[in-house]
C-alpha cells in the first residue's frame, strides 16, 4: 500500500493544503517521506457533513453487517503486512515485537466488538409490557434500547500507534455502537495512521456502507482538532494524551451551545503499594519485576508504575537497592518523539533537583531522542507537602515514598489524584491490612491489581481502563474492553409504540433473538 500523505474524507483521498506534517524517524531524528498535507476547515466540514449524513443509515445496520465490518477492518489491517509494522517501528521507535503485539491487540479488539454487536446485550433492551387494568392507573407499554450517540471524534494517541490510534479502542467501540468516526491522526505517526486509515476506508467500501462512516484528518496545528470537537455534528470525542491536551478539548466541548462528552484518558502515576509481608517474602523479585514494568516501551505507558509506597526499614531498602541495581543496567530507550524525549528530560531534571527528593539510580545514558530511566526516593511527609511530586513524568521514572506505617500509606493514597490503576503487593499475612486499604483505593482508581503491575491492559469484558479525574475525564467509563461501547450510547424509551413502528430490537417477536429484560426479568 502506498503512503501518499493524503486525507481520507469518506471515500475520497485528497491532499490537505493547510501546512504539512512530516514523520520523524524516532531513533535517528531524520525526517521521513512523504509529507502529509494538513486538513483545512473545509476538509473538516466535509468529513463532519459526511459523518452526519451516514449516521442514520449506519446506526441501524444489522448486527451481522456491523460485526462483519469490524472484522473486515481487522482483516484489512493484517493484509497491509510488514509495511505497517516497519512504518510504525520507524515512526515510534518501538520494537517489532511490541508493534506486532499491538497489531494483534488492535485486531483482537475489533473482533471482540464484533462479538459484542452480534450478542446485542449492549442495547440493554428492557420491556415493561402495558398493564391496562392496573389500579389506580394503567401502565403504558414501555420499551428501552440504547442508540448510538452520533458521529465521534477520535484523537490517535502517540504512545500506542495501533491499539489507541486510528483503528484503536475508541474507534472500535464507537463504530460498534453505530457511530461514524472522524479520526484526527497523531502527527507522531502519520504514515502508520494513513495505512490503517486506508484499511478502514476500504472496509467501509467492502461492506457497502455509507462513505461517511469513517474519515481521517491530519492537522498541521491545533485548529482541526479543536474544530472537530467544536463541530455541532460531532456528539462525543475519545482522546488519550496529555492533561493539557485533554482539558483543552474538554473545555471546548463544554463551551459548545450543545456540550458533549470528551472521554479523555490523561495523566496517571499508578501507585504500587508494597505491604510488609510481601517485602519480607519477595522484595528482590518484586523490585526486578517493577523495573521491567517501569521501563517497558521506554516507560511510555499511562499505566506506568510512577509511584511506589512502602514502609521504611530494611526490607524497603532491599527493594530500593535491588531496583536501583536493575535500573542502573537499563540501556537508554528511544522515545516516541523528540518532544516527548525533551519533556521527559525536563521532568526528570526537575524531580532530581527537588530539595525533598534523592536520586537513587539512573539508567544508562543515551542520545537526544532517548530516555534515561530514573529512580527517586522521598518521604511521606515531603510527598504530602509537595503536590508537584504527584505530577506524571511520562517515561521510565518512578518515585518511592518511604512511609512510617500503613496508616500513612492510606493517608498518602487519600491525598492522591484519580488514577487508572493501583497495584498492591501482598502475601497472605497482609490480607487484613490489604482489606482495610482497598476501600481507599476504590475511591481513587479504576483498576486494583494484586502482585502485578498495570502495564499491558487486557482487552476483555471485565476490564476497566479508566479512573477518576484527572486520570480520565469521566471515571464512569472505560476506554478498553467491551464496556467501552457504553461511552457512545444513550438510552431511548418508546412508550406505546405499535409493533410496526418499533425497532427490531424491541419488537414483540424479538427478531434479533437478543437477551431482553422483560418486566424486570431476563
Ligand atoms: N498519560 C498518557 O497516557 C499519555 C501522556 N502523554 C503526555 O503528553 C505529552 C505529549 O504527548 P502527546 O501524545 O503529543 O500528547 P498531547 O496531549 O500533546 O497530544 C495528543 C493529541 O491531542 C492534540 N492536542 C493536544 N493539545 C491540543 C489542544 N490544545 N487543542 C487541540 N488539540 C490538541 C494533539 O494534536 C494530538 O493529536 C507527553 O510528553 C506526555 O507527558 C502522552 C501520551 C499518553
Ligand atoms: O498498558 C496498556 O496496555 C495501555 C496503556 C495506555 O492506555 C496508555 O499508555 O495510554
Coordinates of C-alpha atoms and ligand atoms in Angstrom, one line a residue:
X1 CA 0.0 0.0 0.0
X2 CA 1.4 3.4 -0.9
X3 CA 1.6 6.2 1.7
X4 CA 0.6 9.3 -0.2
X5 CA 0.2 11.8 2.7
X6 CA -3.4 12.3 1.9
X7 CA -6.5 12.9 4.0
X8 CA -9.3 10.4 3.8
X9 CA -12.6 12.1 3.6
X10 CA -15.3 9.5 3.2
X11 CA -14.4 7.5 0.0
X12 CA -12.0 10.2 -1.3
X13 CA -8.3 10.6 -0.7
X14 CA -7.3 14.2 -1.0
X15 CA -4.2 16.3 -0.4
X16 CA -4.6 18.7 2.5
X17 CA -3.4 22.2 1.8
X18 CA -3.1 23.7 5.3
X19 CA 0.5 23.3 6.1
X20 CA 2.3 20.0 6.2
X21 CA 3.3 17.3 8.6
X22 CA 6.4 15.2 8.4
X23 CA 7.0 12.0 10.2
X24 CA 10.3 11.8 12.1
X25 CA 12.3 8.6 12.5
X26 CA 12.1 8.3 16.2
X27 CA 15.6 6.8 16.6
X28 CA 17.6 8.9 14.1
X29 CA 15.6 12.1 14.3
X30 CA 15.6 12.2 10.5
X31 CA 12.6 13.4 8.5
X32 CA 10.7 10.7 6.6
X33 CA 8.9 10.8 3.3
X34 CA 6.3 11.7 2.2
X35 CA 4.9 14.9 3.6
X36 CA 1.3 14.9 4.8
X37 CA -1.0 17.8 3.9
X38 CA -2.8 19.3 6.8
X39 CA -6.6 19.5 6.6
X40 CA -8.4 22.8 6.0
X41 CA -11.5 23.8 7.8
X42 CA -13.4 23.0 4.6
X43 CA -12.0 19.4 4.8
X44 CA -13.1 19.2 8.4
X45 CA -16.6 20.4 7.4
X46 CA -16.8 17.9 4.6
X47 CA -15.8 15.0 6.9
X48 CA -18.3 16.0 9.5
X49 CA -21.1 16.5 6.9
X50 CA -20.5 13.0 5.5
X51 CA -20.4 11.5 9.0
X52 CA -23.7 13.2 9.9
X53 CA -25.2 12.0 6.6
X54 CA -24.1 8.5 7.2
X55 CA -25.3 8.3 10.8
X56 CA -28.9 7.3 10.5
X57 CA -28.2 4.5 8.0
X58 CA -25.1 3.3 9.8
X59 CA -26.6 3.1 13.3
X60 CA -29.5 1.0 12.0
X61 CA -27.3 -1.5 10.1
X62 CA -28.0 -5.1 11.1
X63 CA -25.8 -6.6 13.9
X64 CA -24.4 -9.0 11.3
X65 CA -23.3 -6.3 8.9
X66 CA -21.8 -4.1 11.5
X67 CA -19.9 -7.1 13.1
X68 CA -18.7 -8.1 9.6
X69 CA -17.5 -4.5 9.1
X70 CA -15.4 -4.6 12.3
X71 CA -13.9 -8.0 11.3
X72 CA -13.2 -6.6 7.8
X73 CA -11.2 -3.7 9.3
X74 CA -9.1 -6.3 11.2
X75 CA -8.5 -8.4 8.1
X76 CA -7.6 -5.3 6.0
X77 CA -5.1 -4.2 8.7
X78 CA -3.5 -7.6 8.7
X79 CA -3.4 -7.5 4.9
X80 CA -1.2 -4.5 4.9
X81 CA 1.5 -6.8 6.1
X82 CA 5.0 -5.9 7.2
X83 CA 4.9 -2.4 5.7
X84 CA 2.6 -1.4 8.6
X85 CA 4.9 -2.9 11.1
X86 CA 8.1 -1.3 9.7
X87 CA 6.5 2.1 9.3
X88 CA 5.2 2.0 12.9
X89 CA 8.6 0.9 14.2
X90 CA 10.4 3.7 12.3
X91 CA 7.9 6.4 13.4
X92 CA 7.7 5.4 17.1
X93 CA 11.0 3.7 17.9
X94 CA 9.1 0.8 19.4
X95 CA 10.5 -2.6 18.7
X96 CA 9.0 -5.2 16.2
X97 CA 7.6 -7.5 19.0
X98 CA 5.7 -4.6 20.6
X99 CA 4.3 -3.4 17.3
X100 CA 3.3 -6.9 16.2
X101 CA 1.7 -7.5 19.6
X102 CA -0.1 -4.2 19.3
X103 CA -1.4 -5.1 15.9
X104 CA -2.8 -8.3 17.3
X105 CA -4.4 -6.5 20.2
X106 CA -5.9 -4.0 17.8
X107 CA -7.4 -6.7 15.6
X108 CA -8.5 -8.7 18.6
X109 CA -10.3 -5.6 20.0
X110 CA -12.1 -5.1 16.7
X111 CA -13.2 -8.8 16.8
X112 CA -14.3 -8.5 20.4
X113 CA -16.6 -5.7 19.5
X114 CA -17.9 -7.7 16.6
X115 CA -19.0 -10.3 19.1
X116 CA -20.5 -7.6 21.3
X117 CA -22.6 -6.3 18.4
X118 CA -23.8 -9.8 17.5
X119 CA -24.8 -10.6 21.1
X120 CA -26.8 -7.4 21.3
X121 CA -26.6 -7.1 25.1
X122 CA -25.1 -3.6 24.7
X123 CA -28.5 -2.5 23.5
X124 CA -29.7 -3.1 27.1
X125 CA -33.2 -3.8 25.9
X126 CA -35.8 -3.5 28.7
X127 CA -39.5 -4.1 28.1
X128 CA -42.2 -3.3 30.6
X129 CA -45.4 -4.5 28.9
X130 CA -48.6 -2.5 29.3
X131 CA -50.9 -3.2 32.2
X132 CA -54.1 -1.6 31.1
X133 CA -56.0 -2.9 34.1
X134 CA -53.6 -1.8 36.7
X135 CA -55.2 0.2 39.6
X136 CA -55.3 3.0 40.4
X137 CA -53.8 3.9 36.9
X138 CA -53.0 1.7 33.9
X139 CA -49.3 1.3 33.0
X140 CA -48.2 2.2 29.5
X141 CA -46.1 -0.2 27.3
X142 CA -42.5 0.9 27.8
X143 CA -39.6 -0.3 25.8
X144 CA -36.0 0.9 26.1
X145 CA -32.9 0.4 23.9
X146 CA -29.6 2.1 23.6
X147 CA -29.0 4.0 20.5
X148 CA -25.7 5.4 19.0
X149 CA -24.8 8.9 20.2
X150 CA -23.8 10.3 16.8
X151 CA -20.5 11.0 14.9
X152 CA -17.5 10.6 17.2
X153 CA -14.1 12.4 17.0
X154 CA -11.2 10.1 17.8
X155 CA -7.7 11.5 18.6
X156 CA -5.0 9.0 18.0
X157 CA -2.6 8.6 20.9
X158 CA 1.2 9.0 20.3
X159 CA 2.2 6.0 22.5
X160 CA 0.0 3.3 21.0
X161 CA 0.2 3.8 17.2
X162 CA -2.2 1.0 16.6
X163 CA -4.2 0.0 19.7
X164 CA -5.1 3.6 20.8
X165 CA -4.9 5.2 17.4
X166 CA -6.8 5.4 14.1
X167 CA -8.5 2.0 14.4
X168 CA -7.8 1.6 18.1
X169 CA -10.1 1.1 21.1
X170 CA -12.0 4.4 20.7
X171 CA -12.7 3.9 17.0
X172 CA -13.6 0.2 17.5
X173 CA -16.1 1.0 20.3
X174 CA -17.6 4.0 18.5
X175 CA -18.1 2.0 15.3
X176 CA -19.5 -0.9 17.2
X177 CA -22.0 1.4 18.9
X178 CA -23.1 2.6 15.5
X179 CA -21.3 5.9 15.5
X180 CA -19.4 7.2 12.4
X181 CA -15.8 8.2 13.3
X182 CA -13.8 11.2 12.2
X183 CA -10.3 10.4 13.3
X184 CA -7.6 13.0 13.9
X185 CA -4.2 11.4 13.3
X186 CA -1.4 11.9 15.8
X187 CA 1.4 13.7 13.9
X188 CA 4.0 11.4 15.7
X189 CA 2.9 8.5 13.3
X190 CA 1.2 9.9 10.2
X191 CA 2.3 7.1 7.9
X192 CA 1.0 4.4 10.2
X193 CA -2.2 6.4 10.5
X194 CA -2.7 6.7 6.8
X195 CA -2.1 2.9 6.3
X196 CA -4.6 2.0 8.9
X197 CA -7.0 4.7 7.7
X198 CA -6.9 3.2 4.2
X199 CA -7.7 -0.2 5.7
X200 CA -10.8 1.2 7.4
X201 CA -11.8 3.2 4.3
X202 CA -11.5 0.0 2.2
X203 CA -13.6 -1.9 4.8
X204 CA -16.4 0.7 4.5
X205 CA -16.4 0.1 0.7
X206 CA -16.1 -3.7 1.1
X207 CA -19.2 -3.7 3.3
X208 CA -21.2 -1.3 1.1
X209 CA -21.6 1.2 4.0
X210 CA -22.1 4.9 3.5
X211 CA -18.8 6.6 2.9
X212 CA -19.1 9.0 5.8
X213 CA -18.8 6.2 8.3
X214 CA -15.1 7.0 8.5
X215 CA -12.7 9.9 7.7
X216 CA -9.1 10.6 8.7
X217 CA -7.7 14.1 9.0
X218 CA -4.2 15.4 9.6
X219 CA -3.7 18.6 11.5
X220 CA -0.6 20.7 10.9
X221 CA -1.5 22.7 14.1
X222 CA -4.3 22.6 16.6
X223 CA -7.2 24.1 14.7
X224 CA -8.5 20.9 13.1
X225 CA -8.6 19.0 16.5
X226 CA -10.3 22.0 18.1
X227 CA -12.7 22.5 15.3
X228 CA -13.6 18.8 15.3
X229 CA -14.6 18.9 19.0
X230 CA -16.5 22.2 18.4
X231 CA -18.3 20.9 15.3
X232 CA -22.1 20.7 16.0
X233 CA -22.3 17.4 14.2
X234 CA -19.8 15.7 16.5
X235 CA -21.5 14.2 19.6
X236 CA -18.6 12.8 21.6
X237 CA -14.8 12.6 21.5
X238 CA -12.2 10.0 22.5
X239 CA -8.7 11.1 23.5
X240 CA -5.5 9.7 25.0
X241 CA -2.6 12.1 25.7
X242 CA -1.5 14.9 28.0
X243 CA -3.6 16.5 30.7
X244 CA -3.1 19.9 28.9
X245 CA -4.5 18.5 25.6
X246 CA -7.3 16.6 27.3
X247 CA -8.5 19.5 29.4
X248 CA -8.3 21.9 26.4
X249 CA -10.6 19.7 24.4
X250 CA -12.9 19.2 27.4
X251 CA -13.3 23.0 27.7
X252 CA -14.1 23.3 24.0
X253 CA -16.7 20.6 24.4
X254 CA -18.3 22.3 27.4
X255 CA -18.4 25.7 25.8
X256 CA -20.4 24.5 22.8
X257 CA -24.0 25.5 22.6
X258 CA -24.6 21.8 23.0
X259 CA -21.9 20.4 25.3
X260 CA -20.7 16.9 24.5
X261 CA -18.7 14.3 26.5
X262 CA -14.9 14.1 25.9
X263 CA -13.6 10.8 27.0
X264 CA -10.1 11.9 27.7
X265 CA -7.5 9.5 29.2
X266 CA -4.8 11.7 30.7
X267 CA -2.1 11.5 33.3
X268 CA -1.7 8.8 35.9
X269 CA 1.1 7.7 38.2
X270 CA -0.4 4.4 39.2
X271 CA 0.6 3.8 42.8
X272 CA 2.3 0.5 43.7
X273 CA 1.9 -0.4 47.4
X274 CA 4.3 -2.8 49.0
X275 CA 2.9 -4.5 52.1
X276 CA 5.2 -5.6 54.9
X277 CA 4.7 -9.3 54.4
X278 CA 5.4 -9.1 50.7
X279 CA 8.5 -7.1 51.3
X280 CA 9.9 -9.7 53.7
X281 CA 9.0 -12.5 51.3
X282 CA 10.0 -11.1 48.0
X283 CA 11.4 -7.6 48.0
X284 CA 14.1 -8.5 45.4
X285 CA 11.8 -10.4 42.9
X286 CA 9.2 -7.6 43.2
X287 CA 11.9 -4.9 42.6
X288 CA 13.1 -6.7 39.4
X289 CA 9.5 -7.1 38.1
X290 CA 8.9 -3.4 38.9
X291 CA 11.9 -2.3 36.9
X292 CA 10.6 -4.4 34.0
X293 CA 7.2 -2.8 34.0
X294 CA 8.7 0.7 34.6
X295 CA 11.0 0.6 31.6
X296 CA 8.6 -1.3 29.2
X297 CA 8.2 0.8 26.0
X298 CA 10.6 3.4 27.4
X299 CA 8.1 3.9 30.2
X300 CA 5.6 5.5 27.8
X301 CA 2.5 3.9 29.2
X302 CA -0.2 5.7 31.1
X303 CA -0.3 2.7 33.3
X304 CA 3.4 3.0 34.1
X305 CA 4.2 2.5 37.9
X306 CA 5.3 6.0 38.7
X307 CA 4.8 5.9 42.4
X308 CA 5.8 3.2 45.0
X309 CA 4.7 3.3 48.6
X310 CA 6.3 1.1 51.3
X311 CA 7.1 1.1 55.0
X312 CA 10.6 2.4 55.7
X313 CA 13.1 -0.1 57.0
X314 CA 15.5 -2.8 55.8
X315 CA 13.0 -4.6 53.6
X316 CA 12.1 -1.4 51.7
X317 CA 15.8 -0.7 51.4
X318 CA 16.3 -4.1 49.9
X319 CA 13.6 -3.3 47.4
X320 CA 15.1 0.1 46.6
X321 CA 18.7 -1.3 46.3
X322 CA 17.6 -4.2 44.0
X323 CA 15.5 -1.8 41.8
X324 CA 18.4 0.7 41.7
X325 CA 20.8 -2.0 40.5
X326 CA 18.4 -3.4 37.9
X327 CA 17.6 0.1 36.7
X328 CA 21.2 1.1 36.5
X329 CA 21.8 -1.6 34.0
X330 CA 18.9 -0.5 31.7
X331 CA 20.0 0.9 28.4
X332 CA 18.5 4.3 27.4
X333 CA 15.5 3.7 25.2
X334 CA 14.3 5.7 22.1
X335 CA 11.2 7.7 22.9
X336 CA 8.3 8.4 20.6
X337 CA 9.1 11.9 19.6
X338 CA 11.9 14.4 20.2
X339 CA 9.2 16.5 22.1
X340 CA 8.3 13.6 24.4
X341 CA 12.0 12.9 25.0
X342 CA 12.6 16.5 25.9
X343 CA 9.5 16.6 28.2
X344 CA 10.8 13.5 29.9
X345 CA 14.3 15.1 30.4
X346 CA 12.7 18.2 31.8
X347 CA 10.6 16.2 34.2
X348 CA 13.4 14.0 35.4
X349 CA 15.7 17.0 35.9
X350 CA 13.0 18.8 37.9
X351 CA 12.4 15.9 40.2
X352 CA 16.1 15.2 40.5
X353 CA 16.7 18.8 41.6
X354 CA 13.9 18.8 44.1
X355 CA 15.0 19.5 47.6
X356 CA 12.8 16.8 49.1
X357 CA 14.0 14.1 46.6
X358 CA 17.0 11.8 46.5
X359 CA 18.1 10.3 43.1
X360 CA 19.0 6.7 43.8
X361 CA 19.6 5.4 40.3
X362 CA 19.7 6.4 36.7
X363 CA 19.8 4.1 33.7
X364 CA 22.5 4.2 31.1
X365 CA 22.7 7.5 29.2
X366 CA 21.7 7.7 25.5
X367 CA 21.4 10.1 22.7
X368 CA 19.0 13.1 22.4
X369 CA 15.9 11.1 21.3
X370 CA 16.4 8.6 24.1
X371 CA 15.2 8.5 27.7
X372 CA 17.4 7.5 30.6
X373 CA 15.5 5.7 33.3
X374 CA 15.4 7.2 36.8
X375 CA 14.5 6.1 40.3
X376 CA 13.9 8.6 43.1
X377 CA 13.1 8.5 46.8
X378 CA 11.3 10.8 49.2
X379 CA 9.4 10.6 52.5
X380 CA 5.7 10.6 53.0
X381 CA 5.8 13.9 54.8
X382 CA 7.6 15.5 51.9
X383 CA 5.3 13.8 49.4
X384 CA 2.3 15.2 51.2
X385 CA 3.8 18.6 51.4
X386 CA 4.7 19.0 47.8
X387 CA 1.8 18.4 45.4
X388 CA 4.1 18.7 42.4
X389 CA 5.7 15.3 43.3
X390 CA 2.4 13.8 42.0
X391 CA 2.9 15.1 38.5
X392 CA 3.2 12.4 35.9
X393 CA 6.7 12.2 34.3
X394 CA 5.9 10.4 31.0
X395 CA 8.7 7.9 30.7
X396 CA 10.7 5.4 32.8
X397 CA 10.9 7.4 36.0
X398 CA 9.4 6.4 39.4
X399 CA 9.3 7.9 42.9
X400 CA 9.5 5.6 46.0
X401 CA 7.8 7.1 49.1
X402 CA 9.1 5.9 52.5
X403 CA 6.1 5.8 54.8
X404 CA 6.4 5.3 58.6
X405 CA 3.4 2.9 58.8
X406 CA 0.3 1.6 56.9
X407 CA -1.9 4.4 58.3
X408 CA 0.4 6.9 56.5
X409 CA 0.2 4.8 53.3
X410 CA -3.6 5.1 53.5
X411 CA -3.2 8.9 54.1
X412 CA -0.9 9.2 51.0
X413 CA -3.5 7.3 49.0
X414 CA -6.2 9.6 50.2
X415 CA -4.2 12.6 49.0
X416 CA -3.6 11.2 45.5
X417 CA -5.4 12.5 42.4
X418 CA -7.5 10.0 40.5
X419 CA -5.5 7.1 38.9
X420 CA -6.0 4.5 36.3
X421 CA -4.5 1.6 38.4
X422 CA -3.2 0.7 41.8
X423 CA -1.1 -2.4 42.4
X424 CA -0.8 -4.0 45.8
X425 CA 1.9 -6.5 46.6
X426 CA 0.9 -8.8 49.3
X427 CA 1.3 -12.3 50.9
X428 CA -1.5 -14.0 52.8
X429 CA -0.4 -12.4 56.1
X430 CA -1.0 -9.0 54.6
X431 CA -4.7 -9.7 53.8
X432 CA -6.2 -8.0 57.0
X433 CA -4.3 -4.7 56.2
X434 CA -5.0 -5.0 52.5
X435 CA -8.7 -5.4 53.2
X436 CA -8.5 -2.0 55.1
X437 CA -6.7 -0.3 52.2
X438 CA -8.9 -1.5 49.4
X439 CA -11.8 0.9 50.1
X440 CA -9.3 3.8 50.0
X441 CA -8.0 2.6 46.6
X442 CA -11.5 2.1 45.2
X443 CA -12.1 5.8 45.7
X444 CA -9.1 6.7 43.7
X445 CA -8.6 4.2 40.8
X446 CA -10.3 2.3 38.1
X447 CA -8.4 -1.0 38.5
X448 CA -6.9 -2.6 41.5
X449 CA -4.5 -5.4 40.9
X450 CA -2.5 -7.8 43.1
X451 CA 1.1 -8.8 42.8
X452 CA 1.5 -7.4 39.3
X453 CA 1.8 -4.0 37.5
X454 CA -0.8 -2.1 35.5
X455 CA 1.1 -2.0 32.2
X456 CA -0.3 -4.3 29.5
X457 CA -4.1 -3.8 29.7
X458 CA -6.1 -7.0 28.9
X459 CA -8.8 -6.3 26.4
X460 CA -11.7 -8.1 28.0
X461 CA -15.3 -7.8 29.2
X462 CA -14.4 -7.1 32.8
X463 CA -11.6 -4.6 32.1
X464 CA -11.8 -1.0 33.3
X465 CA -9.2 1.2 31.8
X466 CA -10.4 4.5 33.3
X467 CA -10.5 6.2 36.7
X468 CA -11.4 9.3 38.5
X469 CA -10.2 12.7 37.2
X470 CA -7.6 13.5 36.1
X471 CA -6.6 10.0 35.0
X472 CA -9.7 10.3 32.8
X473 CA -12.3 13.0 32.2
X474 CA -15.1 10.7 33.3
X475 CA -14.4 8.0 35.8
X476 CA -17.7 6.2 35.0
X477 CA -16.3 4.8 31.8
X478 CA -13.5 2.7 30.3
X479 CA -11.6 3.1 27.1
X480 CA -10.5 -0.6 26.9
X481 CA -12.7 -3.7 26.9
X482 CA -16.3 -4.2 25.8
X483 CA -17.8 -1.8 28.3
X484 CA -16.1 1.0 26.3
X485 CA -19.1 0.9 23.9
X486 CA -21.3 2.5 26.6
X487 CA -19.5 5.8 26.1
X488 CA -21.1 6.2 22.7
X489 CA -24.6 5.1 23.5
X490 CA -27.7 6.7 25.1
X491 CA -31.0 5.2 26.1
X492 CA -34.2 5.9 24.4
X493 CA -37.6 4.8 25.8
X494 CA -40.5 4.1 23.5
X495 CA -43.9 4.4 25.1
X496 CA -47.0 2.8 23.5
X497 CA -45.5 2.5 20.0
X498 CA -47.3 0.0 17.7
X499 CA -45.1 -3.0 17.0
X500 CA -44.8 -2.0 13.4
X501 CA -43.1 1.3 14.4
X502 CA -40.7 -0.3 16.9
X503 CA -37.0 -1.0 16.0
X504 CA -36.3 -4.7 15.6
X505 CA -34.6 -4.9 19.0
X506 CA -37.9 -4.0 20.7
X507 CA -40.4 -5.8 18.6
X508 CA -42.6 -8.3 20.3
X509 CA -41.3 -11.3 18.3
X510 CA -37.7 -10.4 19.1
X511 CA -36.5 -10.9 15.6
X512 CA -32.8 -10.3 16.5
X513 CA -33.0 -13.1 19.1
X514 CA -31.3 -11.0 21.8
X515 CA -31.4 -11.1 25.5
X516 CA -34.0 -8.7 26.9
X517 CA -35.2 -7.7 30.4
X518 CA -38.9 -8.2 30.4
X519 CA -40.8 -6.9 33.4
X520 CA -37.5 -6.9 35.3
X521 CA -36.7 -10.5 34.5
X522 CA -34.1 -11.8 32.0
Ligands
LIG1 N1 -0.8 9.6 30.2 C1 -0.7 9.2 28.9 O1 -1.3 8.2 28.6 C2 0.0 10.0 27.9 C3 0.5 11.2 28.3 N2 1.2 11.9 27.3 C4 1.8 13.2 27.7 O2 1.6 14.1 26.7 C5 2.9 14.7 26.3 C6 2.8 15.0 24.8 O3 2.4 13.8 24.1 P1 1.3 13.7 23.0 O4 1.0 12.3 22.8 O5 1.6 14.5 21.9 O6 0.0 14.3 23.8 P2 -0.8 15.7 23.5 O7 -1.9 15.7 24.5 O8 0.1 16.8 23.4 O9 -1.5 15.4 22.1 C7 -2.4 14.4 21.8 C8 -3.3 14.8 20.7 O10 -4.1 15.9 21.1 C9 -4.0 17.0 20.2 N3 -3.9 18.2 21.1 C10 -3.2 18.4 22.2 N4 -3.4 19.6 22.7 C11 -4.4 20.1 22.0 C12 -5.1 21.4 22.0 N5 -4.9 22.3 22.9 N6 -6.1 21.6 21.1 C13 -6.3 20.7 20.1 N7 -5.7 19.5 20.0 C14 -4.7 19.3 20.9 C15 -2.6 16.8 19.6 O11 -2.6 17.4 18.3 C16 -2.6 15.3 19.5 O12 -3.4 14.9 18.4 C17 3.9 13.6 26.7 O13 5.1 14.1 26.9 C18 3.3 13.1 28.0 O14 3.6 13.9 29.0 C19 1.2 11.4 26.1 C20 0.7 10.2 25.7 C21 0.0 9.4 26.6
LIG2 O1 -0.9 -0.5 29.4 C1 -1.6 -0.6 28.4 O2 -1.7 -1.7 27.8 C2 -2.3 0.6 27.9 C3 -1.7 1.8 28.4 C4 -2.4 3.0 27.9 O3 -3.6 3.1 27.8 C5 -1.6 4.2 27.6 O4 -0.4 4.2 27.8 O5 -2.1 5.1 27.0

